[in-house]
Amino acid sequence: MSEQSGPPVYGGANRHHKPKPFAPVDFEPFAGGADPARVSEAAHLAAQALVRRGRDSDDPKITRRLVKLADEQGLEAIAEMWAESPARSLPGALWRLYALRAATMQNSERISVYFKAGRDTAQVSHVVAGAAEPPGADEMKQMADAILSGAFDGDFDVALERSAAFCRVVALGQATLADSAEHSNEGHASKLTRNSHQLVKTAEDLEHAANAWRLGELD
């Protein structure tokens, strides 16, 4: 995922665009929006307010509501706020956390296959991601919820690092399966390879964001 912010996300003449896919773990990009000049500031303020609300509260009900925000409001609404934000920014990081959770919820069986294929090689990332054993579909969903919950009721940088580790395990699994399918299904292998490369870039962006948070520089 590039550092370019791309067109801002809503307002103006109400032209609608699809945001650039950041990590295509078998889900389609969701609709974005049009582009006023001030949307970047609005995206940052909304992200700061959301994180502050979660971290200032010790009510688990509020944490659950924040985790399920995309379920209730629609991922399209999250995309309109944050999908075009720079990858290494607070709104960009939050977009990736929410969209990775959505992808996991929608494709948990398939993602569990990728995770299993990558976990033995990416052992450190496997441990950091924190999936239960065996990592089936339900365990993938539980891990996705736990990672996003941690952004609000735990250490934000740890949540970002766990999400990055998850991306790395899944990416390695996709690369492994792509190698196996290279001769029997070249098209599928090429898709898995592309997705794997983009997930690795997403992991790098999340890791950078985690470090910036620790330095007080993620905004």
Short mmCIF file of C-alpha atoms in Angstrom, two decimals:
data_model
loop_
_atom_site.label_atom_id
_atom_site.label_comp_id
_atom_site.label_asym_id
_atom_site.label_seq_id
_atom_site.Cartn_x
_atom_site.Cartn_y
_atom_site.Cartn_z
CA MET A 1 0.00 0.00 0.00
CA SER A 2 1.47 3.30 -1.00
CA GLU A 3 2.04 6.34 1.17
CA GLN A 4 -0.06 8.47 -1.17
CA SER A 5 -3.29 9.65 0.35
CA GLY A 6 -5.16 9.49 -2.95
CA PRO A 7 -8.42 11.41 -3.48
CA PRO A 8 -10.19 12.35 -0.25
CA VAL A 9 -13.28 10.44 0.57
CA TYR A 10 -16.54 12.31 0.66
CA GLY A 11 -18.38 15.58 0.09
CA GLY A 12 -18.09 17.96 -2.83
CA ALA A 13 -19.98 16.91 -5.93
CA ASN A 14 -20.87 13.48 -4.55
CA ARG A 15 -18.81 11.62 -7.12
CA HIS A 16 -18.19 8.06 -5.92
CA HIS A 17 -14.95 6.13 -6.32
CA LYS A 18 -13.69 2.78 -5.21
CA PRO A 19 -10.80 3.13 -2.76
CA LYS A 20 -7.56 1.44 -3.62
CA PRO A 21 -7.60 -2.13 -2.23
CA PHE A 22 -5.09 -2.23 0.62
CA ALA A 23 -4.91 -5.93 1.34
CA PRO A 24 -7.21 -8.09 -0.77
CA VAL A 25 -7.77 -11.06 1.50
CA ASP A 26 -10.58 -12.35 -0.72
CA PHE A 27 -12.92 -9.41 -0.35
CA GLU A 28 -13.91 -6.67 -2.77
CA PRO A 29 -13.02 -3.02 -2.21
CA PHE A 30 -15.94 -1.09 -0.77
CA ALA A 31 -17.34 2.12 -2.19
CA GLY A 32 -15.61 5.34 -1.37
CA GLY A 33 -16.75 8.87 -2.07
CA ALA A 34 -15.91 12.28 -3.46
CA ASP A 35 -13.16 14.61 -2.45
CA PRO A 36 -13.20 17.97 -0.66
CA ALA A 37 -9.84 19.44 0.30
CA ARG A 38 -10.61 19.37 4.03
CA VAL A 39 -11.58 15.70 4.28
CA SER A 40 -8.08 14.71 5.44
CA GLU A 41 -8.42 16.88 8.53
CA ALA A 42 -11.90 15.48 9.18
CA ALA A 43 -10.61 11.91 8.85
CA HIS A 44 -7.84 12.54 11.36
CA LEU A 45 -10.17 14.22 13.85
CA ALA A 46 -12.68 11.36 13.60
CA ALA A 47 -9.95 8.76 14.13
CA GLN A 48 -8.56 10.61 17.13
CA ALA A 49 -12.02 10.95 18.67
CA LEU A 50 -12.81 7.26 18.18
CA VAL A 51 -9.56 6.04 19.72
CA ARG A 52 -9.84 8.52 22.59
CA ARG A 53 -13.40 7.41 23.32
CA GLY A 54 -12.39 3.78 23.53
CA ARG A 55 -9.23 4.33 25.55
CA ASP A 56 -10.85 6.75 28.02
CA SER A 57 -13.56 4.23 28.91
CA ASP A 58 -13.31 1.05 30.95
CA ASP A 59 -16.80 -0.07 29.91
CA PRO A 60 -16.58 -3.32 27.90
CA LYS A 61 -19.89 -2.47 26.23
CA ILE A 62 -18.32 0.59 24.64
CA THR A 63 -15.39 -1.49 23.43
CA ARG A 64 -17.76 -4.03 21.87
CA ARG A 65 -19.70 -1.24 20.16
CA LEU A 66 -16.49 0.19 18.71
CA VAL A 67 -15.33 -3.23 17.52
CA LYS A 68 -18.69 -3.79 15.80
CA LEU A 69 -18.86 -0.28 14.37
CA ALA A 70 -18.43 -1.49 10.80
CA ASP A 71 -21.04 -4.23 11.36
CA GLU A 72 -23.60 -1.65 12.46
CA GLN A 73 -22.70 1.29 10.22
CA GLY A 74 -21.41 -0.66 7.23
CA LEU A 75 -17.80 -0.90 6.12
CA GLU A 76 -18.68 1.52 3.33
CA ALA A 77 -19.11 4.26 5.94
CA ILE A 78 -15.68 3.47 7.41
CA ALA A 79 -14.20 3.50 3.92
CA GLU A 80 -15.69 6.92 3.18
CA MET A 81 -13.97 8.31 6.27
CA TRP A 82 -10.59 6.61 6.13
CA ALA A 83 -9.86 4.38 3.14
CA GLU A 84 -8.01 7.10 1.21
CA SER A 85 -5.96 8.26 4.21
CA PRO A 86 -2.20 7.70 4.09
CA ALA A 87 -1.34 4.15 5.10
CA ARG A 88 0.98 5.32 7.88
CA SER A 89 -1.45 7.57 9.72
CA LEU A 90 -3.98 7.05 12.51
CA PRO A 91 -7.02 6.96 10.20
CA GLY A 92 -5.11 4.77 7.74
CA ALA A 93 -4.17 2.34 10.50
CA LEU A 94 -7.73 2.22 11.84
CA TRP A 95 -9.07 1.55 8.35
CA ARG A 96 -6.75 -1.42 8.03
CA LEU A 97 -7.76 -2.82 11.42
CA TYR A 98 -11.46 -2.57 10.60
CA ALA A 99 -11.14 -3.85 7.04
CA LEU A 100 -8.94 -6.80 8.06
CA ARG A 101 -11.53 -7.75 10.68
CA ALA A 102 -14.31 -7.49 8.09
CA ALA A 103 -12.37 -9.64 5.64
CA THR A 104 -11.76 -12.23 8.34
CA MET A 105 -15.41 -12.35 9.37
CA GLN A 106 -16.56 -12.72 5.77
CA ASN A 107 -13.96 -15.30 4.70
CA SER A 108 -12.95 -17.01 7.92
CA GLU A 109 -12.75 -20.52 6.45
CA ARG A 110 -10.49 -19.48 3.61
CA ILE A 111 -8.32 -17.27 5.76
CA SER A 112 -7.89 -20.10 8.25
CA VAL A 113 -6.51 -22.20 5.39
CA TYR A 114 -4.00 -19.47 4.55
CA PHE A 115 -3.10 -19.02 8.22
CA LYS A 116 -2.50 -22.75 8.69
CA ALA A 117 -0.35 -22.84 5.56
CA GLY A 118 1.85 -20.00 6.85
CA ARG A 119 2.03 -20.54 10.60
CA ASP A 120 4.76 -23.18 10.73
CA THR A 121 7.18 -21.07 8.71
CA ALA A 122 6.21 -17.70 10.24
CA GLN A 123 6.45 -18.98 13.79
CA VAL A 124 7.30 -15.64 15.42
CA SER A 125 4.47 -13.83 13.65
CA HIS A 126 2.16 -16.71 14.51
CA VAL A 127 2.89 -16.24 18.20
CA VAL A 128 2.54 -12.44 18.02
CA ALA A 129 -0.79 -12.68 16.18
CA GLY A 130 -2.10 -14.82 19.02
CA ALA A 131 -4.48 -17.24 17.32
CA ALA A 132 -5.83 -20.14 19.37
CA GLU A 133 -5.02 -23.70 18.34
CA PRO A 134 -6.03 -25.18 16.06
CA PRO A 135 -6.52 -21.99 14.02
CA GLY A 136 -9.89 -22.75 12.43
CA ALA A 137 -12.54 -20.35 11.16
CA ASP A 138 -13.94 -19.56 14.62
CA GLU A 139 -10.44 -18.94 15.97
CA MET A 140 -9.77 -16.51 13.12
CA LYS A 141 -12.91 -14.54 14.01
CA GLN A 142 -12.02 -14.52 17.70
CA MET A 143 -8.52 -13.29 16.93
CA ALA A 144 -9.83 -10.52 14.68
CA ASP A 145 -12.17 -9.33 17.43
CA ALA A 146 -9.43 -9.53 20.05
CA ILE A 147 -6.98 -7.52 17.95
CA LEU A 148 -9.46 -4.71 17.28
CA SER A 149 -10.62 -4.73 20.91
CA GLY A 150 -7.01 -4.27 21.94
CA ALA A 151 -6.86 -1.02 19.99
CA PHE A 152 -9.36 0.44 22.46
CA ASP A 153 -8.88 -1.41 25.74
CA GLY A 154 -5.19 -2.35 25.50
CA ASP A 155 -2.00 -1.00 23.98
CA PHE A 156 -2.74 0.49 20.58
CA ASP A 157 0.73 -0.28 19.25
CA VAL A 158 0.38 -3.93 20.31
CA ALA A 159 -2.92 -4.18 18.42
CA LEU A 160 -1.20 -2.84 15.30
CA GLU A 161 1.69 -5.28 15.69
CA ARG A 162 -0.68 -8.22 16.18
CA SER A 163 -2.55 -7.22 13.05
CA ALA A 164 0.73 -6.93 11.15
CA ALA A 165 1.77 -10.38 12.35
CA PHE A 166 -1.58 -11.78 11.22
CA CYS A 167 -0.99 -10.27 7.78
CA ARG A 168 2.47 -11.82 7.57
CA VAL A 169 1.26 -15.31 8.49
CA VAL A 170 -1.62 -15.15 5.99
CA ALA A 171 0.67 -13.70 3.31
CA LEU A 172 3.19 -16.49 3.77
CA GLY A 173 0.39 -19.05 3.59
CA GLN A 174 -0.84 -17.52 0.35
CA ALA A 175 2.67 -17.60 -1.09
CA THR A 176 3.08 -21.24 -0.06
CA LEU A 177 -0.23 -22.23 -1.66
CA ALA A 178 0.64 -20.20 -4.75
CA ASP A 179 3.81 -22.24 -5.19
CA SER A 180 1.79 -25.45 -4.92
CA ALA A 181 -0.77 -24.26 -7.49
CA GLU A 182 1.68 -22.72 -9.92
CA HIS A 183 1.49 -25.55 -12.46
CA SER A 184 -2.08 -26.72 -11.92
CA ASN A 185 -3.82 -23.33 -11.74
CA GLU A 186 -1.61 -20.49 -12.88
CA GLY A 187 -4.33 -17.83 -12.60
CA HIS A 188 -5.14 -18.71 -9.01
CA ALA A 189 -1.46 -18.86 -8.14
CA SER A 190 -0.91 -15.38 -9.61
CA LYS A 191 -3.80 -13.96 -7.60
CA LEU A 192 -2.50 -15.48 -4.37
CA THR A 193 0.96 -14.08 -5.08
CA ARG A 194 -0.40 -10.57 -5.66
CA ASN A 195 -2.47 -10.72 -2.50
CA SER A 196 0.51 -12.00 -0.55
CA HIS A 197 2.71 -9.12 -1.68
CA GLN A 198 0.06 -6.54 -0.79
CA LEU A 199 -0.48 -8.09 2.63
CA VAL A 200 3.24 -7.90 3.35
CA LYS A 201 3.14 -4.20 2.46
CA THR A 202 0.15 -3.77 4.77
CA ALA A 203 2.09 -5.49 7.55
CA GLU A 204 4.98 -3.07 7.03
CA ASP A 205 2.61 -0.10 7.19
CA LEU A 206 1.03 -1.36 10.42
CA GLU A 207 4.45 -1.96 11.97
CA HIS A 208 5.52 1.56 11.02
CA ALA A 209 2.30 2.93 12.53
CA ALA A 210 2.93 0.99 15.76
CA ASN A 211 6.40 2.48 16.08
CA ALA A 212 5.06 5.97 15.35
CA TRP A 213 2.40 5.51 18.07
CA ARG A 214 5.08 4.63 20.63
CA LEU A 215 6.97 7.79 19.67
CA GLY A 216 3.83 9.90 19.92
CA GLU A 217 3.99 10.65 16.20
CA LEU A 218 0.94 8.80 14.82
CA ASP A 219 -1.76 11.29 13.90
#
